[in-house]
Coordinates of C-alpha atoms and ligand atoms in Angstrom, one line a residue:
X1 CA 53.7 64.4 23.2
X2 CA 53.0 67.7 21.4
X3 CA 49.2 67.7 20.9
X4 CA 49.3 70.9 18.7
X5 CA 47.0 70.2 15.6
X6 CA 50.1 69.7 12.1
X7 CA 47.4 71.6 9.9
X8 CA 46.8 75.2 10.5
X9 CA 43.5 76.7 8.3
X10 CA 43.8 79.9 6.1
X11 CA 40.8 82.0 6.0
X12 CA 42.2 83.0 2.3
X13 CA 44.6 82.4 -0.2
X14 CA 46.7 79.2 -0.8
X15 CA 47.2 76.6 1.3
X16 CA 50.7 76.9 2.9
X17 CA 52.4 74.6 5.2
X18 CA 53.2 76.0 8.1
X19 CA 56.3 75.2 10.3
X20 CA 55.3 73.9 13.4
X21 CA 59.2 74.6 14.9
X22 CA 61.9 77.9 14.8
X23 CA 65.4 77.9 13.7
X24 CA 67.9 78.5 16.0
X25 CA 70.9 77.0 14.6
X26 CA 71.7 77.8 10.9
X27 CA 74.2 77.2 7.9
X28 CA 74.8 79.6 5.3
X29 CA 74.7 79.0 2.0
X30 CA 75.7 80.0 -1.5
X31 CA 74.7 80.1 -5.0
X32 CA 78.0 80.5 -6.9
X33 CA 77.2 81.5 -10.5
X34 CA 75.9 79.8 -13.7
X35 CA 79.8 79.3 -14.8
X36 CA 81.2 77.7 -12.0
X37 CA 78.6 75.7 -12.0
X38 CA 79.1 74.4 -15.4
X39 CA 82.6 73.3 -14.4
X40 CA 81.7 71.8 -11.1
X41 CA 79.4 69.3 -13.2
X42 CA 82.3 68.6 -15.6
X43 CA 84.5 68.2 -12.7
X44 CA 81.9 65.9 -10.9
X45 CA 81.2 64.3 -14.3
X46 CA 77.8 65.3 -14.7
X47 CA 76.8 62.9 -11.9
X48 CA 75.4 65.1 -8.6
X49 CA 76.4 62.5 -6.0
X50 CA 80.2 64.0 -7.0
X51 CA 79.4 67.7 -6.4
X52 CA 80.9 69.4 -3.5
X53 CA 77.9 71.0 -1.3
X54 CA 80.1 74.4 -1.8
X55 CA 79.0 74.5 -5.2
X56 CA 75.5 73.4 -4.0
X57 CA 72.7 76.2 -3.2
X58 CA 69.6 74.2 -1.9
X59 CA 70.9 70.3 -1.3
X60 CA 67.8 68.3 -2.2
X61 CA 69.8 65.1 -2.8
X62 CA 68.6 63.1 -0.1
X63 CA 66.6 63.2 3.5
X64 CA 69.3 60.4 4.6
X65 CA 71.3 62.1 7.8
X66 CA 70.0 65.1 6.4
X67 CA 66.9 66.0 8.6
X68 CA 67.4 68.8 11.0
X69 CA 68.0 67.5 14.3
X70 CA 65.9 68.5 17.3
X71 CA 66.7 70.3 20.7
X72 CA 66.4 67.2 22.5
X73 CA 68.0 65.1 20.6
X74 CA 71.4 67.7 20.2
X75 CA 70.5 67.7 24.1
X76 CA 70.4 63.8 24.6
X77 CA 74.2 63.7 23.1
X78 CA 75.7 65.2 25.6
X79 CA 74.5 62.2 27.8
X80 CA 76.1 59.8 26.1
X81 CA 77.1 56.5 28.4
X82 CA 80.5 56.0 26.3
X83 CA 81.3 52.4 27.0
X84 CA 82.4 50.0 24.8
X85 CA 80.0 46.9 26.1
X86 CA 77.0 47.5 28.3
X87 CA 76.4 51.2 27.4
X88 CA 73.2 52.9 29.0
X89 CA 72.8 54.6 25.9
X90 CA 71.8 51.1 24.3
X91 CA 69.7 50.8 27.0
X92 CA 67.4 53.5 26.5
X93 CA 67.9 52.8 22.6
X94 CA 66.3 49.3 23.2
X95 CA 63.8 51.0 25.3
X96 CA 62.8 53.5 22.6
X97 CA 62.6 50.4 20.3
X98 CA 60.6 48.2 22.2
X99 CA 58.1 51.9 23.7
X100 CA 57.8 52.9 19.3
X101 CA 58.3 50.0 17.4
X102 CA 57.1 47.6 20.1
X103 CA 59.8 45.2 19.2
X104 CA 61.9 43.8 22.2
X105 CA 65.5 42.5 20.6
X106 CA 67.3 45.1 18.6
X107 CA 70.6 44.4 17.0
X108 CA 72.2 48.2 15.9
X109 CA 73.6 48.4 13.0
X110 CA 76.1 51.7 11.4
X111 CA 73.3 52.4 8.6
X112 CA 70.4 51.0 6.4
X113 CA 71.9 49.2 4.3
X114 CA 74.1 47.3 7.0
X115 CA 70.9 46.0 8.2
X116 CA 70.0 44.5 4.5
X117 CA 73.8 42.7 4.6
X118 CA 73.2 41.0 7.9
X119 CA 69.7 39.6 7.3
X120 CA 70.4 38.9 3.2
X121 CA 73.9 36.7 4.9
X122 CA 71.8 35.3 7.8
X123 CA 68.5 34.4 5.8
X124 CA 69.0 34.1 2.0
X125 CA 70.5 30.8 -0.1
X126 CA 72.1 31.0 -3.7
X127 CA 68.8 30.4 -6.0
X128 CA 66.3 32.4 -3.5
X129 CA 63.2 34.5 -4.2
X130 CA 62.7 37.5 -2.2
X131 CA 59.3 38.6 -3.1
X132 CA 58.8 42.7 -2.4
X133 CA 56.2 45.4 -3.5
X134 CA 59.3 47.1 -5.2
X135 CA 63.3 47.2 -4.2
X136 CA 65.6 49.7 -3.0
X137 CA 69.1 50.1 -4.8
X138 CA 71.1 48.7 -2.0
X139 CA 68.3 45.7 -0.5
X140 CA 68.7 45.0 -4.5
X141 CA 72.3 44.7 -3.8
X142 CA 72.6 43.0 -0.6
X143 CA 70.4 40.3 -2.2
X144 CA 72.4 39.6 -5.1
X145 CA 75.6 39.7 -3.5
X146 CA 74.0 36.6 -1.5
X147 CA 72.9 35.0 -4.5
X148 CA 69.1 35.6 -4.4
X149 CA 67.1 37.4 -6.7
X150 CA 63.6 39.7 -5.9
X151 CA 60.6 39.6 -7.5
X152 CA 58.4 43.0 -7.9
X153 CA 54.9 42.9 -6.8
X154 CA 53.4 46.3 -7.2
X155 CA 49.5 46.9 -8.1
X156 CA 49.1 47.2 -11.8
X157 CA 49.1 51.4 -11.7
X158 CA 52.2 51.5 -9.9
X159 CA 54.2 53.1 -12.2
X160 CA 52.0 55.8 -13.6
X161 CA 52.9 58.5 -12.9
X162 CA 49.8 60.4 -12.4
X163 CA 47.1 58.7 -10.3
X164 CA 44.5 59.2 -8.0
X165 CA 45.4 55.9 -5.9
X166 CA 46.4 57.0 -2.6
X167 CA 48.1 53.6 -2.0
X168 CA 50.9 53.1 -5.1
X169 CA 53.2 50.9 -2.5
X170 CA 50.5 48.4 -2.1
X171 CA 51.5 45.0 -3.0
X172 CA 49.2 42.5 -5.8
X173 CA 48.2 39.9 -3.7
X174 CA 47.0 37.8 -6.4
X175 CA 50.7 38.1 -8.1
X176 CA 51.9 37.2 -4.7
X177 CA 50.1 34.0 -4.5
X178 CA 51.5 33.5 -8.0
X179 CA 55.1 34.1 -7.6
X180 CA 54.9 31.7 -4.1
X181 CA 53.1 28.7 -6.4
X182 CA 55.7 29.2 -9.0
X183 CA 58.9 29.6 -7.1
X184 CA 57.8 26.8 -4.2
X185 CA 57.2 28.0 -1.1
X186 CA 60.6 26.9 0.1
X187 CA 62.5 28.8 -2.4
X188 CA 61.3 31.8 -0.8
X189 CA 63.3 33.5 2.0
X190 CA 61.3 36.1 3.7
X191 CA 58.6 38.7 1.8
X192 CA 59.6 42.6 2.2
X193 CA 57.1 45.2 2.5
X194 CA 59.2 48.6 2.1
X195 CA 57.0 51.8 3.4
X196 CA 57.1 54.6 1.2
X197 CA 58.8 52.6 -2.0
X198 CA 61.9 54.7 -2.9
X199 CA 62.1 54.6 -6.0
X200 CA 58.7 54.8 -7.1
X201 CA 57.9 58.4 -5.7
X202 CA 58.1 57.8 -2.0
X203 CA 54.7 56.0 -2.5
X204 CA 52.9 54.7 0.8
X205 CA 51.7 51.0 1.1
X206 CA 47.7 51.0 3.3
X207 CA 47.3 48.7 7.0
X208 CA 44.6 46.6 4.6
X209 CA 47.3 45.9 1.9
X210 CA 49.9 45.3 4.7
X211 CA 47.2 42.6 6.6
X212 CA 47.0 40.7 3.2
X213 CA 50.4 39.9 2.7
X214 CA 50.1 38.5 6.5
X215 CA 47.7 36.2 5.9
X216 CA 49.7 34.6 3.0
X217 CA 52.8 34.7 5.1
X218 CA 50.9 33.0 7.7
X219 CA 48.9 30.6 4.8
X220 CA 52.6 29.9 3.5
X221 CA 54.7 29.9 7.1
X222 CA 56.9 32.9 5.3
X223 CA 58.5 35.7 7.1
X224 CA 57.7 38.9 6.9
X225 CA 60.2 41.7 6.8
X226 CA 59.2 45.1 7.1
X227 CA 61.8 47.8 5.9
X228 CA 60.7 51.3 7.9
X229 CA 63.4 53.9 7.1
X230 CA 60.3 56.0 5.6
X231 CA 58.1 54.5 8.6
X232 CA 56.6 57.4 10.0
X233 CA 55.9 59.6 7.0
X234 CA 54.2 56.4 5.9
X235 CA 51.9 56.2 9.2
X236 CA 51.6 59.9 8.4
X237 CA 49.8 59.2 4.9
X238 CA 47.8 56.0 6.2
X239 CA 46.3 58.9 8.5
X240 CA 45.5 60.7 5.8
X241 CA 44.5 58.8 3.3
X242 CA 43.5 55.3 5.2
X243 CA 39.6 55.9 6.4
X244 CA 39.8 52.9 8.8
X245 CA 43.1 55.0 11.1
X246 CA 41.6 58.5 10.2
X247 CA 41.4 59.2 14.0
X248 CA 44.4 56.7 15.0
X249 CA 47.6 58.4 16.2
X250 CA 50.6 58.0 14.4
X251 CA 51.9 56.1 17.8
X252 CA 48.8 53.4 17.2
X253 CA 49.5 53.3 13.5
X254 CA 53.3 52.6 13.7
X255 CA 52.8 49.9 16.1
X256 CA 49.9 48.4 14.4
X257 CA 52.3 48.3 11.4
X258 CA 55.7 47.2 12.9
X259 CA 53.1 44.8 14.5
X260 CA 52.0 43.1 11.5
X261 CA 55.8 42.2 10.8
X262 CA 58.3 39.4 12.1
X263 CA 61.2 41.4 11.2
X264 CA 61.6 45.2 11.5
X265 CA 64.8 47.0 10.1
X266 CA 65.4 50.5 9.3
X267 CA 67.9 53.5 8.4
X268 CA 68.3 55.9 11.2
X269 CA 69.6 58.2 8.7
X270 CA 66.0 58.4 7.6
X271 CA 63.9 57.0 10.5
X272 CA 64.7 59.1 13.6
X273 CA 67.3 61.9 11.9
X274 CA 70.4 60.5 13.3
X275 CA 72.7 58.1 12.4
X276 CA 72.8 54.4 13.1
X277 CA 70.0 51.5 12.5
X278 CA 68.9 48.5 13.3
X279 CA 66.8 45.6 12.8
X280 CA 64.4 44.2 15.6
X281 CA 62.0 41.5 16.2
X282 CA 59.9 39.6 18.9
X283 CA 61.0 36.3 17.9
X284 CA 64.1 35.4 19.8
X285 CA 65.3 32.9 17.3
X286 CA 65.5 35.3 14.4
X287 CA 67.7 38.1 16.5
X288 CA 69.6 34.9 17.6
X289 CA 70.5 33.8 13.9
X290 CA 72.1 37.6 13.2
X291 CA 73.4 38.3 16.6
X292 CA 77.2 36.7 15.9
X293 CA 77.2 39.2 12.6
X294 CA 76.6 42.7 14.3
X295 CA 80.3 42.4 16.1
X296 CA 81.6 40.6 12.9
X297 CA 80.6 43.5 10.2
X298 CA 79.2 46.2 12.5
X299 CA 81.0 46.7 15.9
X300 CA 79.7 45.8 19.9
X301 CA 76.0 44.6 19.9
X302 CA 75.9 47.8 22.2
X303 CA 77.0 50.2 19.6
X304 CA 76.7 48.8 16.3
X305 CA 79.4 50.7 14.9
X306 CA 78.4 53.9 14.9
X307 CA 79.5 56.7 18.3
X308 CA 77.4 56.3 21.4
X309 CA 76.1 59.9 21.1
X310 CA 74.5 58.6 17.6
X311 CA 72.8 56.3 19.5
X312 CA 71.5 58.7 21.9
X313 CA 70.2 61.0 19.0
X314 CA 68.6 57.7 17.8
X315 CA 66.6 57.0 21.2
X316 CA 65.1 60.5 21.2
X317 CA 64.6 60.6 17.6
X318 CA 62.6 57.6 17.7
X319 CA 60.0 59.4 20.6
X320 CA 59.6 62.0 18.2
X321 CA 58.6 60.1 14.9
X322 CA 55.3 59.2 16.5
X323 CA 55.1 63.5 16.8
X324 CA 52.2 64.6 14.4
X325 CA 53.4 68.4 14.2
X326 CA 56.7 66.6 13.9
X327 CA 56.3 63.8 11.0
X328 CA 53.4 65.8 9.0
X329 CA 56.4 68.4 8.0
X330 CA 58.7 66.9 5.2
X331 CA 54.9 65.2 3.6
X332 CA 53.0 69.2 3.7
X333 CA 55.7 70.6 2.0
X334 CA 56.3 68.1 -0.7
X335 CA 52.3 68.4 -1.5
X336 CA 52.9 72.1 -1.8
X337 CA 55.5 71.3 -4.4
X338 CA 54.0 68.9 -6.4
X339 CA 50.9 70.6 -6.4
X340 CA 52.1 73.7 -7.4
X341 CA 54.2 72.2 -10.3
X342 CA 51.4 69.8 -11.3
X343 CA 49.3 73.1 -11.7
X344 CA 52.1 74.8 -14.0
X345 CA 51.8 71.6 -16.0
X346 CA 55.2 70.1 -15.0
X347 CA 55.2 66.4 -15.0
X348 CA 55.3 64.9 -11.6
X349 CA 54.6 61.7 -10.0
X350 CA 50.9 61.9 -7.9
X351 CA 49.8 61.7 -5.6
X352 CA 52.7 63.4 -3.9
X353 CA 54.6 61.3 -1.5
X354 CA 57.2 61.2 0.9
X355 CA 61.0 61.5 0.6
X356 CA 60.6 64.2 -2.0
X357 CA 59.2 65.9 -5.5
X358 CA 59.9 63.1 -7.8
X359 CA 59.7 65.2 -11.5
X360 CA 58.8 62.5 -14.3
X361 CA 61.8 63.0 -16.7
X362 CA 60.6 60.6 -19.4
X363 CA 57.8 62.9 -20.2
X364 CA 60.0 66.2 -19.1
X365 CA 62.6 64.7 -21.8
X366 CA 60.4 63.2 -24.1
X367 CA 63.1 64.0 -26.5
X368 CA 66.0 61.9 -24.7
X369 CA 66.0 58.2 -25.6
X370 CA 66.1 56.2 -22.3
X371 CA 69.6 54.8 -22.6
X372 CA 71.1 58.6 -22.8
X373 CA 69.5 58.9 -19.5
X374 CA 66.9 61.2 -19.4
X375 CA 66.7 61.2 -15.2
X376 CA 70.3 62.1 -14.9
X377 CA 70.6 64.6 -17.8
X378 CA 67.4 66.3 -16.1
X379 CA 69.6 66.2 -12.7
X380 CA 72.5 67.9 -14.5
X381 CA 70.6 70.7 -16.0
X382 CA 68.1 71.4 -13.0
X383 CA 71.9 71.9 -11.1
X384 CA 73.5 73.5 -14.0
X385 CA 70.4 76.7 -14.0
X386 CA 69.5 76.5 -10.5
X387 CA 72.2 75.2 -7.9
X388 CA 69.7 72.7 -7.0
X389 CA 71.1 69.3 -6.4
X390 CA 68.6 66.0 -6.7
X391 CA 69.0 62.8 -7.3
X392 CA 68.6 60.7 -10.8
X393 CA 66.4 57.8 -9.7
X394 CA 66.2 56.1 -12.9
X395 CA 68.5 53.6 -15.2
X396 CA 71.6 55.0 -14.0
X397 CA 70.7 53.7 -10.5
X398 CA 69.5 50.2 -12.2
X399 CA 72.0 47.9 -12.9
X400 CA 73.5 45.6 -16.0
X401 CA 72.1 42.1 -16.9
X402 CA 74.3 39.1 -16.8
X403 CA 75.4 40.0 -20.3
X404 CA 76.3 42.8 -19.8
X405 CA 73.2 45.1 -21.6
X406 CA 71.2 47.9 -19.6
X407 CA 68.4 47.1 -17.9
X408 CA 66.2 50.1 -18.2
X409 CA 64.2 51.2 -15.1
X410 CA 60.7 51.2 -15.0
X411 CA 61.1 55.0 -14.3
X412 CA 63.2 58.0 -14.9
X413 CA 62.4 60.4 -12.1
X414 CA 64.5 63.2 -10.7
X415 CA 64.2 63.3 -6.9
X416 CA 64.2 66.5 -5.0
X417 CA 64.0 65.2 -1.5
X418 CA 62.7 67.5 1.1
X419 CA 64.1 66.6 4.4
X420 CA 62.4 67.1 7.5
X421 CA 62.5 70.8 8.7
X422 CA 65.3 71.9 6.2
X423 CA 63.8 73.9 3.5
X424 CA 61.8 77.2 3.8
X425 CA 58.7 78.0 1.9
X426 CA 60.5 80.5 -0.4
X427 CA 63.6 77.8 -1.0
X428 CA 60.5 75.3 -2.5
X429 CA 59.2 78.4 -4.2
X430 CA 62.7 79.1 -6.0
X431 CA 63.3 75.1 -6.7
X432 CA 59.1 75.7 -8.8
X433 CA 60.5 78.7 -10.7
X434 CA 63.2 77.5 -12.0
X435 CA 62.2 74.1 -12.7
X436 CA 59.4 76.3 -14.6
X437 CA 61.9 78.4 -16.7
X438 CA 63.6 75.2 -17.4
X439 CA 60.7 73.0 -18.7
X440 CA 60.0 76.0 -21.0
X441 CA 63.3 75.6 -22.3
X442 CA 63.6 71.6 -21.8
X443 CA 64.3 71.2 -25.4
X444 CA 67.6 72.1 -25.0
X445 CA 68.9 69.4 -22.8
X446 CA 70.4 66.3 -24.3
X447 CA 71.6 63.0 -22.8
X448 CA 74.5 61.7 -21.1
X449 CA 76.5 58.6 -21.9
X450 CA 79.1 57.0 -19.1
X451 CA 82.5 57.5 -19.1
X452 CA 83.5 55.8 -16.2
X453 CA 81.3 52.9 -15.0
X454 CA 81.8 50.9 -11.7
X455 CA 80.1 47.6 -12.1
X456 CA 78.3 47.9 -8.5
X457 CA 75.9 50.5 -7.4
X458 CA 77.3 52.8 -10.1
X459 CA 75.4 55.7 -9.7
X460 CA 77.2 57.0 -6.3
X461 CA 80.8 56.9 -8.1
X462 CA 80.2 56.3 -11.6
X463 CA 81.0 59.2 -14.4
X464 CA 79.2 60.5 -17.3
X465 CA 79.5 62.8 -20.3
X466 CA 76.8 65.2 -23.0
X467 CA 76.3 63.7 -25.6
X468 CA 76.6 67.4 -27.1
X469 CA 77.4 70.8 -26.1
X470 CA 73.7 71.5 -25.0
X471 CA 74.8 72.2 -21.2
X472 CA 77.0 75.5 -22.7
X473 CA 73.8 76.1 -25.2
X474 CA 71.4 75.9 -21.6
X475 CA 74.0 77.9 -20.2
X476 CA 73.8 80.3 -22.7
X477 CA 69.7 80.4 -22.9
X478 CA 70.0 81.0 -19.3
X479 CA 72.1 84.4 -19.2
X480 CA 69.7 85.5 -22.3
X481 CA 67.4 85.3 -20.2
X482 CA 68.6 86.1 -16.3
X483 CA 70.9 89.0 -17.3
X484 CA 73.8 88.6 -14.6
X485 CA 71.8 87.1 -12.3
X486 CA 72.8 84.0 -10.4
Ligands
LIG501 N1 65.8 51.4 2.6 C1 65.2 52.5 2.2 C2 63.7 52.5 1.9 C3 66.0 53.6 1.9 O1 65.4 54.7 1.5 C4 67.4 53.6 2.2 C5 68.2 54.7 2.0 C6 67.9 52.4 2.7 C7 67.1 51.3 2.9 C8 69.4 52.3 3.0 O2 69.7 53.0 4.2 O3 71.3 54.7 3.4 O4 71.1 54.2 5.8 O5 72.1 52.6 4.2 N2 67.9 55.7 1.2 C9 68.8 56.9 1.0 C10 68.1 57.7 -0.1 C11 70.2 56.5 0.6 O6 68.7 58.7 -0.4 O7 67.0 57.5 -0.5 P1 71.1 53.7 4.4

């Protein structure tokens, strides 16, 4: 394990996170102009999850299968034990499992959210409660598709957006013991603790908070399902913020965490910079109520549909999550952004998180009423003047009532995720400028309305309109003020 310390000390000056790795493989990049990229959002109808990355400059849109990829692990693909059944590759998989996670059955699934299908069809009955410190878009999905419904548990300053509390993710025990006494304790399938909540800012959840909700599941005889694609950047803050682990290593806080759990799942995409995931335990009779899905939705219970070399990149990526110099990366650089726009005045969620710089677009847009969709229109115009592609986690990622009517979300943020050993310090430095120039000039966005509307997870396909010409009057503000530039 590397033992090199993740924070270097300046003498002088700001504090800059340093890369603790070099680049040896690169992609180039361009930054096609102001008018093309007016065209590509009308093309993609103003939703960033349709742009084509040759329009994109920086690609802040998500971490998922994203996160540069290590020597080793590049290395470790080329060993690949391609077999259908019985693979070695599994092997080591279910050894880097059971060495990191310290969970000994492992089903492998092709992604995340293939992991939320199989335990939502294995575990949950029409009419269940499925009590979580907050949901993802696709758990949310898997859930309902099953015919359950969640209940959010979050501390009462959750949602604010600026806070000192180091621990946003934490779960209200006392609304916990509520929603249990009011549902019945047999209405509820399993409790979810999701490190690093999504869609709240990448906000970490503390050991304490995460020993509480044990003792009810234990009280109640509940499971407890921990979801840990954000897993080690959550370990990572729990360092830093928890005074109990301050001089824990990541390894010991990971396993005291995926300890505390019956039921461990994750996204590779996220977890280990691969592909793949997969969902482990230590109680036989939970693997043994999924197993018969994995080859039904996923592929061989050796593979799990994704290639063998995935797998491989899996294994190695999982050894390297407990890496300090490795983990601390994506978490430095997103304080450095938040920080430095929170000093500009800039609205962004704090304390900064993981995942990303989540901007807070309801008080950036003050001006757009929330069902013209203030986090996408911010996503659109951030593009539009900067070639920086994020992500609108806000209503257009919620989803309709059963009448039909919007259900607005509790927040509008725009993400610019910062996956692990991507960016530079000058890309972030760009992303802060013009995010500057374009606060200065944020009364000229307006909203968006949909055009196209899929009735499931609608954000990924889903297309929108202005409600006005402001992206040619942005456009316009911008040459004003950029000359030619790009
Ligand atoms: N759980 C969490 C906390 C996630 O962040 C994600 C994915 C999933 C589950 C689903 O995993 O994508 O492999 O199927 N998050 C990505 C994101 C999509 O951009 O935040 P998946």
């Amino acid at each position: 394990m590397n033992q090199q310390s993740p924070v270097i000390h300046f003498y002088k000056g700001e504090n800059i996170p340093v890369e603790l790795h070099k680049t040896r493989i690169v992609q180039k990049l361009f930054l096609v102009p102001i008018e093309r990229r007016l065209e590509a959002l009308r093309e993609g109808g103003y939703n960033t999850f349709q742009l084509q990355t040759t329009d994109v400059f920086l690609d802040m849109l998500t971490d998922s299968g994203t996160n540069a990829m290590s020597d080793n692990q590049l290395a470790a693909m080329m060993q690949a034990d391609d077999a259908y059944a019985g693979s070695q590759s599994f092997v080591r998989l279910q050894k880097a499992v059971e060495d990191i996670l310290g969970k000994k059955y492992l089903l492998p699934v092709h992604q995340g959210r293939a992991a939320e299908n199989v335990i939502s069809r294995a575990f949950i009955k029409p009419g269940n409660i499925i009590p979580m410190n907050y949901h993802f878009t696709t758990v949310l999905a898997h859930i309902m598709e099953n015919g359950g419904k969640i209940e959010e548990l979050l501390c009462d300053d959750a949602l604010e957006m600026k806070s000192s509390n180091p621990f946003k993710g934490n779960m209200d025990i006392q609304k916990l013991e509520a929603c249990i006494q009011k549902n019945g304790v047999e209405n509820i399938t399993f409790i979810r603790m999701e490190a690093s909540t999504n869609l709240i800012g990448g906000q970490p959840f503390s050991i304490k908070n995460l020993l509480e909700v044990r003792v009810i599941c234990d009280k109640y005889g509940i499971m407890l399902v921990l979801d840990a694609s954000l897993l080690g950047e959550n370990a990572y803050l729990i360092k830093q913020r928890e005074e109990t682990f301050k001089e824990n290593s990541i390894a010991d806080i990971i396993k005291t965490m995926t300890g505390i759990a019956d039921l461990v799942y994750f996204s590779a995409r996220k977890l280990t910079s691969s592909r793949g995931g997969g969902i482990c335990t230590n109680r036989k009779e939970l693997y043994q109520k999924m197993e018969a899905l994995i080859p039904l939705f996923e592929g061989f219970l050796t593979y799990g549909g994704i290639s063998i070399r995935e797998v491989e990149a899996m294994a190695v990526g999982m050894y390297e999550t407990i890496d300090e110099s490795m983990i601390c990366q994506s978490p430095n650089f997103i304080k450095y952004f938040v920080e430095t726009l929170d000093s500009k005045g800039i609205p962004v969620v704090t304390p900064p998180g993981v995942l990303g710089c989540h901007v807070d677009a309801m008080s950036f847009c003050s001006h757009i009423p929330q069902n013209e969709y203030p986090a996408g229109a911010l996503a659109a115009a951030f593009y539009l003047i900067s070639g920086v592609r994020g992500m609108e986690r806000g209503t257009i990622s919620s989803v309709r009532d059963e009448k039909g009517d919007e259900i607005l979300a509790d927040v509008e943020l725009l993400r610019l995720a910062v996956p692990r050993r991507v960016f530079t310090l000058s890309q972030i430095k760009y992303a802060v400028d013009r995010m500057e120039w374009l606060y200065e000039n944020r009364k000229l966005i307006g909203g968006l309305k949909f055009i196209y509307e899929p009735p499931v997870l609608r954000f990924f396909m889903g297309k929108l309109a202005p409600t006005s010409d402001w992206p040619l009057e942005l456009m316009a503000k911008f040459r004003r003020d950029f000359g030619d530039s790009l």
